[in-house]
Coordinates of C-alpha atoms in Angstrom, one line a residue:
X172 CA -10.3 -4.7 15.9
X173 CA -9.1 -8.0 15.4
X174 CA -8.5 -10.4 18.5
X175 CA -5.8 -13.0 18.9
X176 CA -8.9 -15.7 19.1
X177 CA -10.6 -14.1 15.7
X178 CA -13.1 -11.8 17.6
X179 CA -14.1 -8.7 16.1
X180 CA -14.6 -5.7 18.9
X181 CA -14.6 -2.2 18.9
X182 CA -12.1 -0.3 21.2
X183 CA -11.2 3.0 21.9
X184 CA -8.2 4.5 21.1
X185 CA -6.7 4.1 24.6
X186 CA -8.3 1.1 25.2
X187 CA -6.2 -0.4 22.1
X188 CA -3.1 1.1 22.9
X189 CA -3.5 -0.1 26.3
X190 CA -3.9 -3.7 24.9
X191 CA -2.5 -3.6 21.5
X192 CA -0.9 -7.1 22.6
X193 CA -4.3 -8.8 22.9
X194 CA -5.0 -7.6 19.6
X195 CA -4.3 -9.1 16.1
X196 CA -4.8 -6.1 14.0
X197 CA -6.7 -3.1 13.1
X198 CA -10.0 -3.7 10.8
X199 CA -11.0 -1.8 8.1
X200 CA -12.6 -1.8 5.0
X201 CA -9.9 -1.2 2.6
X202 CA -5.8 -2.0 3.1
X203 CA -5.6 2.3 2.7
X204 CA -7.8 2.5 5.6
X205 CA -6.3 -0.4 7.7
X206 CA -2.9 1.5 7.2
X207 CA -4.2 5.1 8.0
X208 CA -5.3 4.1 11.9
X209 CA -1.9 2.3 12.1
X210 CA -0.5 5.8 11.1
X211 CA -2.4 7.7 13.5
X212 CA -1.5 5.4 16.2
X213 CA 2.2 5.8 15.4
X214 CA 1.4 9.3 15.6
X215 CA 0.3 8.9 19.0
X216 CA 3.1 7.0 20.0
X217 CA 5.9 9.7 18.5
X218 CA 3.8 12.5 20.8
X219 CA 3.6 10.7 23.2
X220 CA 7.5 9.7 23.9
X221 CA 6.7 6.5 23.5
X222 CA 9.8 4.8 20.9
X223 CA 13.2 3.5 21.6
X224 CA 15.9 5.5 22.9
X225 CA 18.2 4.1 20.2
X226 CA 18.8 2.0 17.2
X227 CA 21.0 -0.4 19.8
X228 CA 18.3 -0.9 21.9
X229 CA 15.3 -1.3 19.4
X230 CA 15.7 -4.9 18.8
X231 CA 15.2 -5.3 22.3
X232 CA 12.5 -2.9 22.9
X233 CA 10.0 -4.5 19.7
X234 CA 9.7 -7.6 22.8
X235 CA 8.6 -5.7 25.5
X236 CA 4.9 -6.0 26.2
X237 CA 5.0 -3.1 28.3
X238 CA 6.1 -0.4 25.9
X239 CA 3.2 1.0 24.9
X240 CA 1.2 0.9 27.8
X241 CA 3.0 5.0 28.6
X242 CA 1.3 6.3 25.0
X243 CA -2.2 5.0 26.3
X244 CA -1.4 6.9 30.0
X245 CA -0.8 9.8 27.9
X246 CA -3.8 9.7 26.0
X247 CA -6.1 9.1 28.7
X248 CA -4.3 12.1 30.7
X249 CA -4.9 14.4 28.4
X250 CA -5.9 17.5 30.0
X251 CA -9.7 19.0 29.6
X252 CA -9.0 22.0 27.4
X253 CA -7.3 19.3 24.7
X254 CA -10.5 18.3 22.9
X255 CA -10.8 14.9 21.4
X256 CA -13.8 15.5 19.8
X257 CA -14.9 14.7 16.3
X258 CA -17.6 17.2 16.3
X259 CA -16.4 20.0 18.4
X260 CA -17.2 23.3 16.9
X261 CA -13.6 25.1 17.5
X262 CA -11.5 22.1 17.8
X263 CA -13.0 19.1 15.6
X264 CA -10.5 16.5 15.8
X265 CA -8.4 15.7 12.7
X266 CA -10.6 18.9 11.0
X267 CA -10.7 22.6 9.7
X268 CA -13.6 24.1 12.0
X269 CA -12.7 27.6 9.4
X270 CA -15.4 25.3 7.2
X271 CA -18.0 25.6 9.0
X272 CA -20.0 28.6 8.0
X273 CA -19.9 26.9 4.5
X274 CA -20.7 23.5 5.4
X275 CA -24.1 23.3 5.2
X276 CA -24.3 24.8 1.8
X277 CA -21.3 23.9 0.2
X278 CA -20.9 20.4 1.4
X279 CA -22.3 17.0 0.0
X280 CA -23.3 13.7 1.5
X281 CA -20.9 11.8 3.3
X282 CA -19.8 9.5 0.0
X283 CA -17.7 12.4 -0.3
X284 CA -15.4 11.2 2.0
X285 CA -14.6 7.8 1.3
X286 CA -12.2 7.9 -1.7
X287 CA -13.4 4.8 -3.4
X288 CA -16.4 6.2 -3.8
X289 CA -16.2 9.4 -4.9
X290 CA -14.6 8.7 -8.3
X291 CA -13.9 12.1 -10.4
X292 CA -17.1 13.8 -8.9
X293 CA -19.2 13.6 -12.3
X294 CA -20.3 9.9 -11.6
X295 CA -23.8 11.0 -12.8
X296 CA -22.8 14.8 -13.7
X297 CA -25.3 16.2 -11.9
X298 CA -23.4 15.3 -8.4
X299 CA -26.5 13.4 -7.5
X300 CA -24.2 10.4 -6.2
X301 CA -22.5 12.8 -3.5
X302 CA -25.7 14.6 -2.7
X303 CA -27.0 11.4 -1.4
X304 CA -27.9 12.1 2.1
X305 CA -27.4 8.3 3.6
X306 CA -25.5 8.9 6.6
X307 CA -22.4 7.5 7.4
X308 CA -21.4 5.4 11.0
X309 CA -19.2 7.7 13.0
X310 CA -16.4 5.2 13.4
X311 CA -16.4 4.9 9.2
X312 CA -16.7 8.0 8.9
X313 CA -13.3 8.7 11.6
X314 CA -11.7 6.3 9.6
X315 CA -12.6 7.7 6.3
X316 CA -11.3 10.8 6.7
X317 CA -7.9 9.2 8.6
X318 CA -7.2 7.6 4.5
X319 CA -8.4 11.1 3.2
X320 CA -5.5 12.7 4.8
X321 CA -3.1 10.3 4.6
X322 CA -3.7 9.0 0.7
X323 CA -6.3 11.1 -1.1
X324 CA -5.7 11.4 -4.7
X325 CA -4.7 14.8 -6.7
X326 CA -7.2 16.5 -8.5
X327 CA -9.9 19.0 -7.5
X328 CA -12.3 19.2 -5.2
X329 CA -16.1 20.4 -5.5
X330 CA -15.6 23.3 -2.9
X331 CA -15.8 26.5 -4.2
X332 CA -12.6 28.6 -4.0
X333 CA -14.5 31.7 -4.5
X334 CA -17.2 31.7 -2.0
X335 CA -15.4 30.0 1.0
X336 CA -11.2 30.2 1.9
X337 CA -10.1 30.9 -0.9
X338 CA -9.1 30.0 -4.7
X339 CA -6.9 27.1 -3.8
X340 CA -9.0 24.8 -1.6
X341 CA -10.6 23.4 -4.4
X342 CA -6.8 22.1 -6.4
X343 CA -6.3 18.9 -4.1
X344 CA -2.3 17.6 -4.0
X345 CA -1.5 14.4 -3.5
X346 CA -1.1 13.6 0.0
X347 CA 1.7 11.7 1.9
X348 CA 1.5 8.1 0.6
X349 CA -1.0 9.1 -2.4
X350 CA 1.9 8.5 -4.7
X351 CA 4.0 5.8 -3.5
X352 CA 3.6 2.0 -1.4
X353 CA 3.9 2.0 2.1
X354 CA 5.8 -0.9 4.0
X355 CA 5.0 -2.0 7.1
X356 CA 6.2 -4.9 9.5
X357 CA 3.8 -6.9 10.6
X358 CA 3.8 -8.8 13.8
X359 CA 1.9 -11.0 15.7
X360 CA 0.0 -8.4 17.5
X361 CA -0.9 -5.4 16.8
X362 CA 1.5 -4.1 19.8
X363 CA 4.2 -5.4 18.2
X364 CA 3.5 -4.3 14.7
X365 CA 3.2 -1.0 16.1
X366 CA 7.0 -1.5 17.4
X367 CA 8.4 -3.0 14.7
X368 CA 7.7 0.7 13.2
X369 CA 8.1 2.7 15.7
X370 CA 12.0 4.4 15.2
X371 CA 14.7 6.3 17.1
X372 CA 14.1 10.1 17.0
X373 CA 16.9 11.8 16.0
X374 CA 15.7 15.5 17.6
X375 CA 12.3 16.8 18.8
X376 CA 9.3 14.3 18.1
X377 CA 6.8 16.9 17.0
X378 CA 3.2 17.4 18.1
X379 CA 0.2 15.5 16.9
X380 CA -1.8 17.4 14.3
X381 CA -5.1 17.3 16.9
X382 CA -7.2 20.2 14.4
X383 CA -6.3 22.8 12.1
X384 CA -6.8 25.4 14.0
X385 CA -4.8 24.4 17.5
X386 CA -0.9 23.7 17.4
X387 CA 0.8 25.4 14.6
X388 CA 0.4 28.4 12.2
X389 CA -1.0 26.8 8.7
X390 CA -1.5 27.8 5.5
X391 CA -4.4 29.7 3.6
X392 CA -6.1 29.4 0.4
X393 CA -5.5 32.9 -1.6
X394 CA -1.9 31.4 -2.8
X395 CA -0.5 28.1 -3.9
X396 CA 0.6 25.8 -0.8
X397 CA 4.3 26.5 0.0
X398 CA 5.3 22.6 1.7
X399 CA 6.5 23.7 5.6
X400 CA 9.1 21.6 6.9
X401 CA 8.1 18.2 9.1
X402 CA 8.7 19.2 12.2
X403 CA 9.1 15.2 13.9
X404 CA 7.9 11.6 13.4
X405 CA 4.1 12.9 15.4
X406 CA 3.8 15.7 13.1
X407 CA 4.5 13.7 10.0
X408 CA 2.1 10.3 10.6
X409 CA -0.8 12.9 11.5
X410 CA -0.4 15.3 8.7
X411 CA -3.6 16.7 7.9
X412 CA -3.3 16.0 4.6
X413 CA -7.1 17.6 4.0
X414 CA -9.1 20.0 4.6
X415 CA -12.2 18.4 6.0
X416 CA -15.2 19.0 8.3
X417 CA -18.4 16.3 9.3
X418 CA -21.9 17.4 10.3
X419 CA -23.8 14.8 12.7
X420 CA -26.8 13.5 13.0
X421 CA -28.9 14.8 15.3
X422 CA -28.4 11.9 17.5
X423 CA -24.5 12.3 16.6
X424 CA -24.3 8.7 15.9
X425 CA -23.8 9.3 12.2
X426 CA -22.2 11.8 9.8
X427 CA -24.6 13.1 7.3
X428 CA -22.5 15.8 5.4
X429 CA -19.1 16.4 4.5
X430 CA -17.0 19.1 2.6
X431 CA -13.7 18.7 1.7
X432 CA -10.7 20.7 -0.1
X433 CA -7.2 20.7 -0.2
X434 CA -5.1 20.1 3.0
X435 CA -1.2 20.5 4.1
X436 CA 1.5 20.2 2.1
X437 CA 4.9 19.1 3.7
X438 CA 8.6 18.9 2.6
X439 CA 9.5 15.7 2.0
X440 CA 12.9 14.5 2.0
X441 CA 14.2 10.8 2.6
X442 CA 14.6 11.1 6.5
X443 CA 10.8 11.4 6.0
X444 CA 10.4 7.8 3.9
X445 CA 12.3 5.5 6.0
X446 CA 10.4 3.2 5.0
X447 CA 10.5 2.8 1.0
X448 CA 12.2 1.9 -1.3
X449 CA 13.1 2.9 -4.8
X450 CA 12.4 1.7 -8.2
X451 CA 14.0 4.0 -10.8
X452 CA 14.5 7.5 -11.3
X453 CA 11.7 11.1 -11.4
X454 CA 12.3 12.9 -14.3
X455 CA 14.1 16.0 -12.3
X456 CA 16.7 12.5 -11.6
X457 CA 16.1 12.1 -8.2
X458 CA 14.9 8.5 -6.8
X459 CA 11.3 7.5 -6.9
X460 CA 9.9 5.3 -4.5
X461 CA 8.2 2.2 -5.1
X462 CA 4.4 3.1 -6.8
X463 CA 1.6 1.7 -7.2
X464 CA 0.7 0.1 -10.6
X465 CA -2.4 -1.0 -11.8
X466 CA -0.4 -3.3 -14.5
X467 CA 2.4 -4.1 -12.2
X468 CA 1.8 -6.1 -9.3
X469 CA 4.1 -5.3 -6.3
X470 CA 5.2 -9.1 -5.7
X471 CA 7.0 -8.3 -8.9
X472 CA 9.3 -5.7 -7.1
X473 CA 9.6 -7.8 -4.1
X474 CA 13.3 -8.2 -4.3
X475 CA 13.7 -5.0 -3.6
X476 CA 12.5 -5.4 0.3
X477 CA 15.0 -7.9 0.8
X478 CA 17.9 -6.7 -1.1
X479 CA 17.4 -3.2 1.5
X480 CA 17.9 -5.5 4.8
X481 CA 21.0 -7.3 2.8
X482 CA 22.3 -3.7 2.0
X483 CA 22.1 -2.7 5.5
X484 CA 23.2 -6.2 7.2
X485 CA 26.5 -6.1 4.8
X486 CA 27.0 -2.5 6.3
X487 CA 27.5 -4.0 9.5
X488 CA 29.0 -1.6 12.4
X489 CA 27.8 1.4 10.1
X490 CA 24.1 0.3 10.6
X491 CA 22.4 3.7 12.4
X492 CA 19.0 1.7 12.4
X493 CA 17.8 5.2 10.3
X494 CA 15.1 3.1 8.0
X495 CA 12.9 0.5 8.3
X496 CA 15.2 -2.1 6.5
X497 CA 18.1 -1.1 8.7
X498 CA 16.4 -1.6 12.0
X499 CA 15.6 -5.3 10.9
X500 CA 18.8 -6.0 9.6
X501 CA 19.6 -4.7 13.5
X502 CA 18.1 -8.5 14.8
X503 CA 20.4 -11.0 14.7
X504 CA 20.2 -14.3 12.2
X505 CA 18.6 -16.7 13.4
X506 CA 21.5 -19.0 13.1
X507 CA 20.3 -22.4 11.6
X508 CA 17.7 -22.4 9.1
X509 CA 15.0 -23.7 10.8
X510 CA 13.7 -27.1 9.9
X511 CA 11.0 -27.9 6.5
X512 CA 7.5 -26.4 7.7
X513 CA 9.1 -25.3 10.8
X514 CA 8.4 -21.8 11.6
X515 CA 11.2 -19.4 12.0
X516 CA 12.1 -17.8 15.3
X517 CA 11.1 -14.4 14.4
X518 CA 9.0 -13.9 11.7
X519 CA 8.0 -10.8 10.0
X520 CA 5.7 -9.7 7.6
X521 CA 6.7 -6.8 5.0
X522 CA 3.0 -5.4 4.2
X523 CA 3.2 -3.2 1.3
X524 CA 0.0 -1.0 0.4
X525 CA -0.4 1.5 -2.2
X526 CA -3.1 3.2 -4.2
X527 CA -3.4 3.3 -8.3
X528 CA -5.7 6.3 -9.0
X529 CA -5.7 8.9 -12.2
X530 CA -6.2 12.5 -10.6
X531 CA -9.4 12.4 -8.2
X532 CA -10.4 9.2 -9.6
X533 CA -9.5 6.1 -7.5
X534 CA -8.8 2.6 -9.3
X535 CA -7.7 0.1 -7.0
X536 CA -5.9 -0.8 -3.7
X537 CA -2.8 -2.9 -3.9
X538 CA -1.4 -4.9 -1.2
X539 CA 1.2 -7.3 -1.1
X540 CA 2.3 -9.4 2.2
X541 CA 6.1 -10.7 2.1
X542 CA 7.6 -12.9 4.8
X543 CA 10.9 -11.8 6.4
X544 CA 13.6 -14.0 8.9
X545 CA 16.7 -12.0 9.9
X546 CA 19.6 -13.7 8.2
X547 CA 17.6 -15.3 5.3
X548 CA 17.4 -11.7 3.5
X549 CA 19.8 -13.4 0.6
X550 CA 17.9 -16.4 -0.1
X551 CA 14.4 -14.5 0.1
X552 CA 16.4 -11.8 -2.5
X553 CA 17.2 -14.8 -4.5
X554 CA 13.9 -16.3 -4.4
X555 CA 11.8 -13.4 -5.2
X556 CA 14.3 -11.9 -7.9
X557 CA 14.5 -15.2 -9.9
X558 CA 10.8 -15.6 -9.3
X559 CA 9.8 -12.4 -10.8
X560 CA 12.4 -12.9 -13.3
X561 CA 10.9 -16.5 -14.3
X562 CA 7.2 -15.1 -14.1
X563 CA 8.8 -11.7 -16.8
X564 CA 10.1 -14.6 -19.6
X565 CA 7.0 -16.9 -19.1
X566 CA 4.7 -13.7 -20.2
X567 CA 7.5 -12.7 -23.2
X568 CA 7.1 -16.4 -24.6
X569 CA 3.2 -16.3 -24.3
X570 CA 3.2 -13.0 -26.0
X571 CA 5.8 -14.1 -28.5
X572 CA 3.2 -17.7 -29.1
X573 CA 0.1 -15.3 -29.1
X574 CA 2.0 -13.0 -32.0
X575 CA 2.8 -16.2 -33.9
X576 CA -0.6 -17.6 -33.4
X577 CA -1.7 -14.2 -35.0
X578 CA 0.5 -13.9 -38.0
X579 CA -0.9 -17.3 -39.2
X580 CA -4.9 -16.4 -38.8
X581 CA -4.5 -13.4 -40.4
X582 CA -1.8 -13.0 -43.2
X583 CA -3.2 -9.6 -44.5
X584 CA -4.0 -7.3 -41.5
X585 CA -4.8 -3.9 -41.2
X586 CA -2.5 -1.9 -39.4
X587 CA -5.0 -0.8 -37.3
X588 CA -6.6 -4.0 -36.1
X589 CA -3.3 -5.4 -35.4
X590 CA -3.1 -4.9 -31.0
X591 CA -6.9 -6.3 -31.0
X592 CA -6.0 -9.3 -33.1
X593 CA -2.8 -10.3 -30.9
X594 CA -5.3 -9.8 -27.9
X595 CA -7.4 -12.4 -29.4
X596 CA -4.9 -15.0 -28.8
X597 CA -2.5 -13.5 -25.6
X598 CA -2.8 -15.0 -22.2
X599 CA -0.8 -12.9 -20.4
X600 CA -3.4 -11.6 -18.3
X601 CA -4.8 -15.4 -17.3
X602 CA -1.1 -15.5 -16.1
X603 CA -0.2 -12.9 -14.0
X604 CA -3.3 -12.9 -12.5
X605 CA -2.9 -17.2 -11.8
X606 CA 1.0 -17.0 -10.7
X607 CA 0.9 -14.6 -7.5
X608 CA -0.8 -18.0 -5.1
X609 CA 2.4 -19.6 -6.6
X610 CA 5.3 -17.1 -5.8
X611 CA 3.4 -16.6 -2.1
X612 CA 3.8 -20.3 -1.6
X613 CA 7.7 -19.7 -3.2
X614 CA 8.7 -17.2 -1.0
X615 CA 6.6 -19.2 2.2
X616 CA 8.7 -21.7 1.9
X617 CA 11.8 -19.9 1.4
X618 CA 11.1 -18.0 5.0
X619 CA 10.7 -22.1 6.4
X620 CA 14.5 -22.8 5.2
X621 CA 13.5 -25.0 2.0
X622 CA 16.1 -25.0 -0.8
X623 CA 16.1 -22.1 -2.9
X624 CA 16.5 -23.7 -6.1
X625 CA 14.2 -26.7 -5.3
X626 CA 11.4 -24.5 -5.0
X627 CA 12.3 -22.2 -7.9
X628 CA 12.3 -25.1 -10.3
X629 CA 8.9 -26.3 -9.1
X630 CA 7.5 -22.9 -9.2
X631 CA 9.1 -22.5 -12.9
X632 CA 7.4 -25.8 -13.9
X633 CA 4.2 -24.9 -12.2
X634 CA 4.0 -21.3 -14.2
X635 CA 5.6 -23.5 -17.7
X636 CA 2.6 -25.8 -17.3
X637 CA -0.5 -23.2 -16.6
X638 CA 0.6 -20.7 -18.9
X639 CA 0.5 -23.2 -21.8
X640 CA -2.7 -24.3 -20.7
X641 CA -4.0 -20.6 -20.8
X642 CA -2.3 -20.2 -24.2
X643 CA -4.2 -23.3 -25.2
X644 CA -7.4 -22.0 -24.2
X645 CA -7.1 -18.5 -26.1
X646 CA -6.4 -20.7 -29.3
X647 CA -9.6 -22.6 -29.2
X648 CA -11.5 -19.5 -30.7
X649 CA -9.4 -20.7 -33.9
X650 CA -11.7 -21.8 -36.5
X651 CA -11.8 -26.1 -36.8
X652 CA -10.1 -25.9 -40.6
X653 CA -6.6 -26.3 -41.6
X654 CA -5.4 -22.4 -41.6
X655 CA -6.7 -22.6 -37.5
X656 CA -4.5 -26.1 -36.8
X657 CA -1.7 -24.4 -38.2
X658 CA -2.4 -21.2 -36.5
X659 CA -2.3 -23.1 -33.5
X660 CA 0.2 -25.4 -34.0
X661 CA 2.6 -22.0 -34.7
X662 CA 1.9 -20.9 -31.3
X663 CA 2.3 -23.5 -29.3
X664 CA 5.4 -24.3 -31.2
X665 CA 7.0 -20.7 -30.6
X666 CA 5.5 -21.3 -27.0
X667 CA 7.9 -24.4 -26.7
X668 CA 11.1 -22.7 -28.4
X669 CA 11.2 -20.1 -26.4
X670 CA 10.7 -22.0 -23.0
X671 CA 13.8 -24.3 -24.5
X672 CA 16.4 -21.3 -25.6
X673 CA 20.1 -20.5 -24.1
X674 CA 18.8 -17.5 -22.5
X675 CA 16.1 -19.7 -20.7
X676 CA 16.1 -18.9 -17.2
X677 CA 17.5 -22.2 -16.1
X678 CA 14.3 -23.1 -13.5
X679 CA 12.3 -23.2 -16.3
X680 CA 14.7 -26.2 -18.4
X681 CA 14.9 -27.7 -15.2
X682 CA 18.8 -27.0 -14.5
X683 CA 20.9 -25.3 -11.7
X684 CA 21.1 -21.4 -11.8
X685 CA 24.4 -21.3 -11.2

């Protein structure tokens, strides 16, 4: 864990709940994992009563220092019979103990259960990679399996449906957040962050999913998974969304095999998301929540965030505080913008997480962190959407240049050799990759009260002047002879035009966007 003064320490879990306010944040080794302990910790919190009694009092209840301390009683109360044991052999916490008699010959080495290194399980097609017998720390290895359930990949697992619980363990479904971003509010402390996200609870609460085997009737393997309703906000963040089980060390220090198939399958419906929000439609027509990309960044979609909390603020009275964007439209405005470089007096981070993978094979984490005032929700909108929207034309008009650059160099292509030709001279990549440090510094000051348009037009004129230095770049592969100079000169030229037409965004030709 993280401390207020930089420290890094290790706590237990009641011993962080206890002082989650002395605590910046929870470590880990990938955003995935760093989100999967805030989830169980939520989870603790739901079971454990500990959340506001309503949406009226919430705004309230996210400053009290004190709130959590009754989830950390709880935990440490826990009666003797309730075991919080990562290697117990009936009740192995967060585990299916019904794995055991196979473990030992149907498991493989611990890299099994971190999902960035798994891959598609044919790394070396001989499974050497996961036979590897280096042991894994206990603690990675808790935290491991914490991401496994809450955003392991679809695909298929090693196991062996034949010889062990039957034909389906081995097809894996994608678990709760393995298909969509995650938002979380950040705060100061950890305590707080875990307040900011902690919501009303509209019926029972649920039970935390402790093992398989203790709490609730689950499902087998002989048939395909039939998703069982969510039965509260401490059953939903603990979902064991695997089927897993660790073998120690002797010395119990470190995990030195692991087998893993599929896990729970809930019913999801938007109650369950309160949290997302949505980009577009699934092909069946219902919404579909903001995904991961591996071509998209999510700064791109950041407007969205903001445009929820000025959806629920304009709703006024009819507010119910039911998602995460209404509860912070629940804090009042600040009032008066607060002064250039002055910090506003609440701030809020909107974290967004997600995970790009193709079936079982993982290809990156994607994280995003967005700064939030209550009451400046329609100029961060603004900012954000016209910053995207300026960063979208920028990349048009360098892929418009690189095509003219292109149809210059070579006047009698083949068909076939067209898309690696363009590449030769198209900068796009340089520039979405160079213009995220810029919109963070956009949307920054936006959040410190700067004027919206001021800093859109530098930002415009920042991204003008880098992309046609990228663009310039790409073009010195040209050959030094006349058909190369006017290559070049076609591209920047169409580079130029299109930065100077009517349907310009006006930050980039240095007028008002009104």
């Amino acid at each position: 864990m993280s401390t207020l003064d930089d420290r890094l320490v290790e706590m237990n879990l009641v011993e962080l709940l206890h002082d989650a306010d002395g605590v910046r944040s929870v470590e880990g080794g990938t955003p995935g994992e760093q989100v999967a302990v805030v989830e169980f910790l939520l989870a603790i919190c739901y079971a454990s009563g500990t959340y506001p009694e309503s949406a009226a009092e919430w705004p309230v209840w996210v400053d009290r220092k004190d709130a959590l301390r009754p989830a950390a009683e709880w935990l440490a109360k826990r009666p003797e019979d309730e075991v919080w044991d990562l290697f117990h052999p009936v009740e192995p916490l967060g585990q299916n103990a019904l794995l055991a008699p196979f473990l030992d010959q149907h498991g493989a080495g611990p890299a099994q259960l971190v999902i960035e290194r798994v891959g598609d399980y044919n790394q070396f097609f001989d499974h050497h990679h996961l036979e590897h017998p280096s042991p894994l720390p206990v603690a990675e290895a808790f935290r491991a399996m914490l991401t496994q359930h809450v955003y392991g990949p679809a695909g298929r697992a090693r196991i062996s449906g034949k010889e062990t619980l039957g034909a389906t363990i081995t097809n894996l479904a994608a678990t709760r957040l393995g298909t969509r971003i995650r938002v979380i509010a950040l705060g100061d402390t950890l305590g707080e962050t875990l307040r900011l996200n902690l919501a009303p609870v509209d019926g029972p609460a649920g039970t935390l999913n402790r093992t398989w085997t203790v709490g609730k009737e689950r499902r087998g393997f002989t048939a395909k998974a039939t998703p069982r309703a969510v039965e509260g906000p401490a059953d939903l963040h603990s979902c064991l969304g695997r089927s897993v089980l660790l073998r120690p060390t002797r010395t119990g220090e470190h995990v030195d095999r692991v087998l893993l198939g599929a896990g729970e399958v809930l019913e999801l419906g938007d109650e369950h998301l309160q949290d997302a929000v949505y980009r577009g439609k699934k092909s069946d027509g219902t919404r579909k929540p903001l995904w991961a990309s591996a071509t998209r960044a999510v700064w791109r979609e950041a407007h969205a965030l903001y445009a929820a909390v000025a959806d629920a603020r304009a709703d006024g009275g009819r507010n119910d505080g039911s998602t995460l964007y209404r509860r912070l439209a629940l804090f009042p405005p600040a009032g008066v913008a607060p002064e250039p470089g002055q910090r506003p007096a609440r701030r809020v981070d909107l974290w967004t997480v997600g995970l790009v993978a193709k079936q079982t094979t993982a290809i990156a984490w994607v994280d995003g962190t967005f700064p939030f005032a209550p009451g400046m929700e329609a100029e961060l909108c603004e900012a954000s959407y016209r910053g995207s929207a300026v960063a979208e034309f920028v990349a048009d008009a360098l892929y418009k240049a690189a095509h003219a650059a292109w149809r210059v160099a070579y006047p009698n292509p083949k068909p076939t050799d067209k898309l690696l030709q363009i590449a030769r001279f198209d900068a796009r990549e340089r520039h979405w990759k160079a213009t995220r440090a810029p919109f963070e510094l956009l949307m920054e000051e936006t959040a410190l009260g700067e004027d919206v348009r001021a800093s859109l037009r530098e930002y415009a004129a920042a991204l003008a002047t880098a992309a046609r230095r990228f663009l310039t770049e790409r073009l010195d592969s040209l050959p030094r002879n006349a058909q190369g100079a006017k290559a070049r000169a076609a591209a920047l030229r169409r580079f130029d035009d299109e930065l100077d037409q009517r349907n310009t965004p006006a930050e980039l030709r240095g007028g008002s966007t009104s």
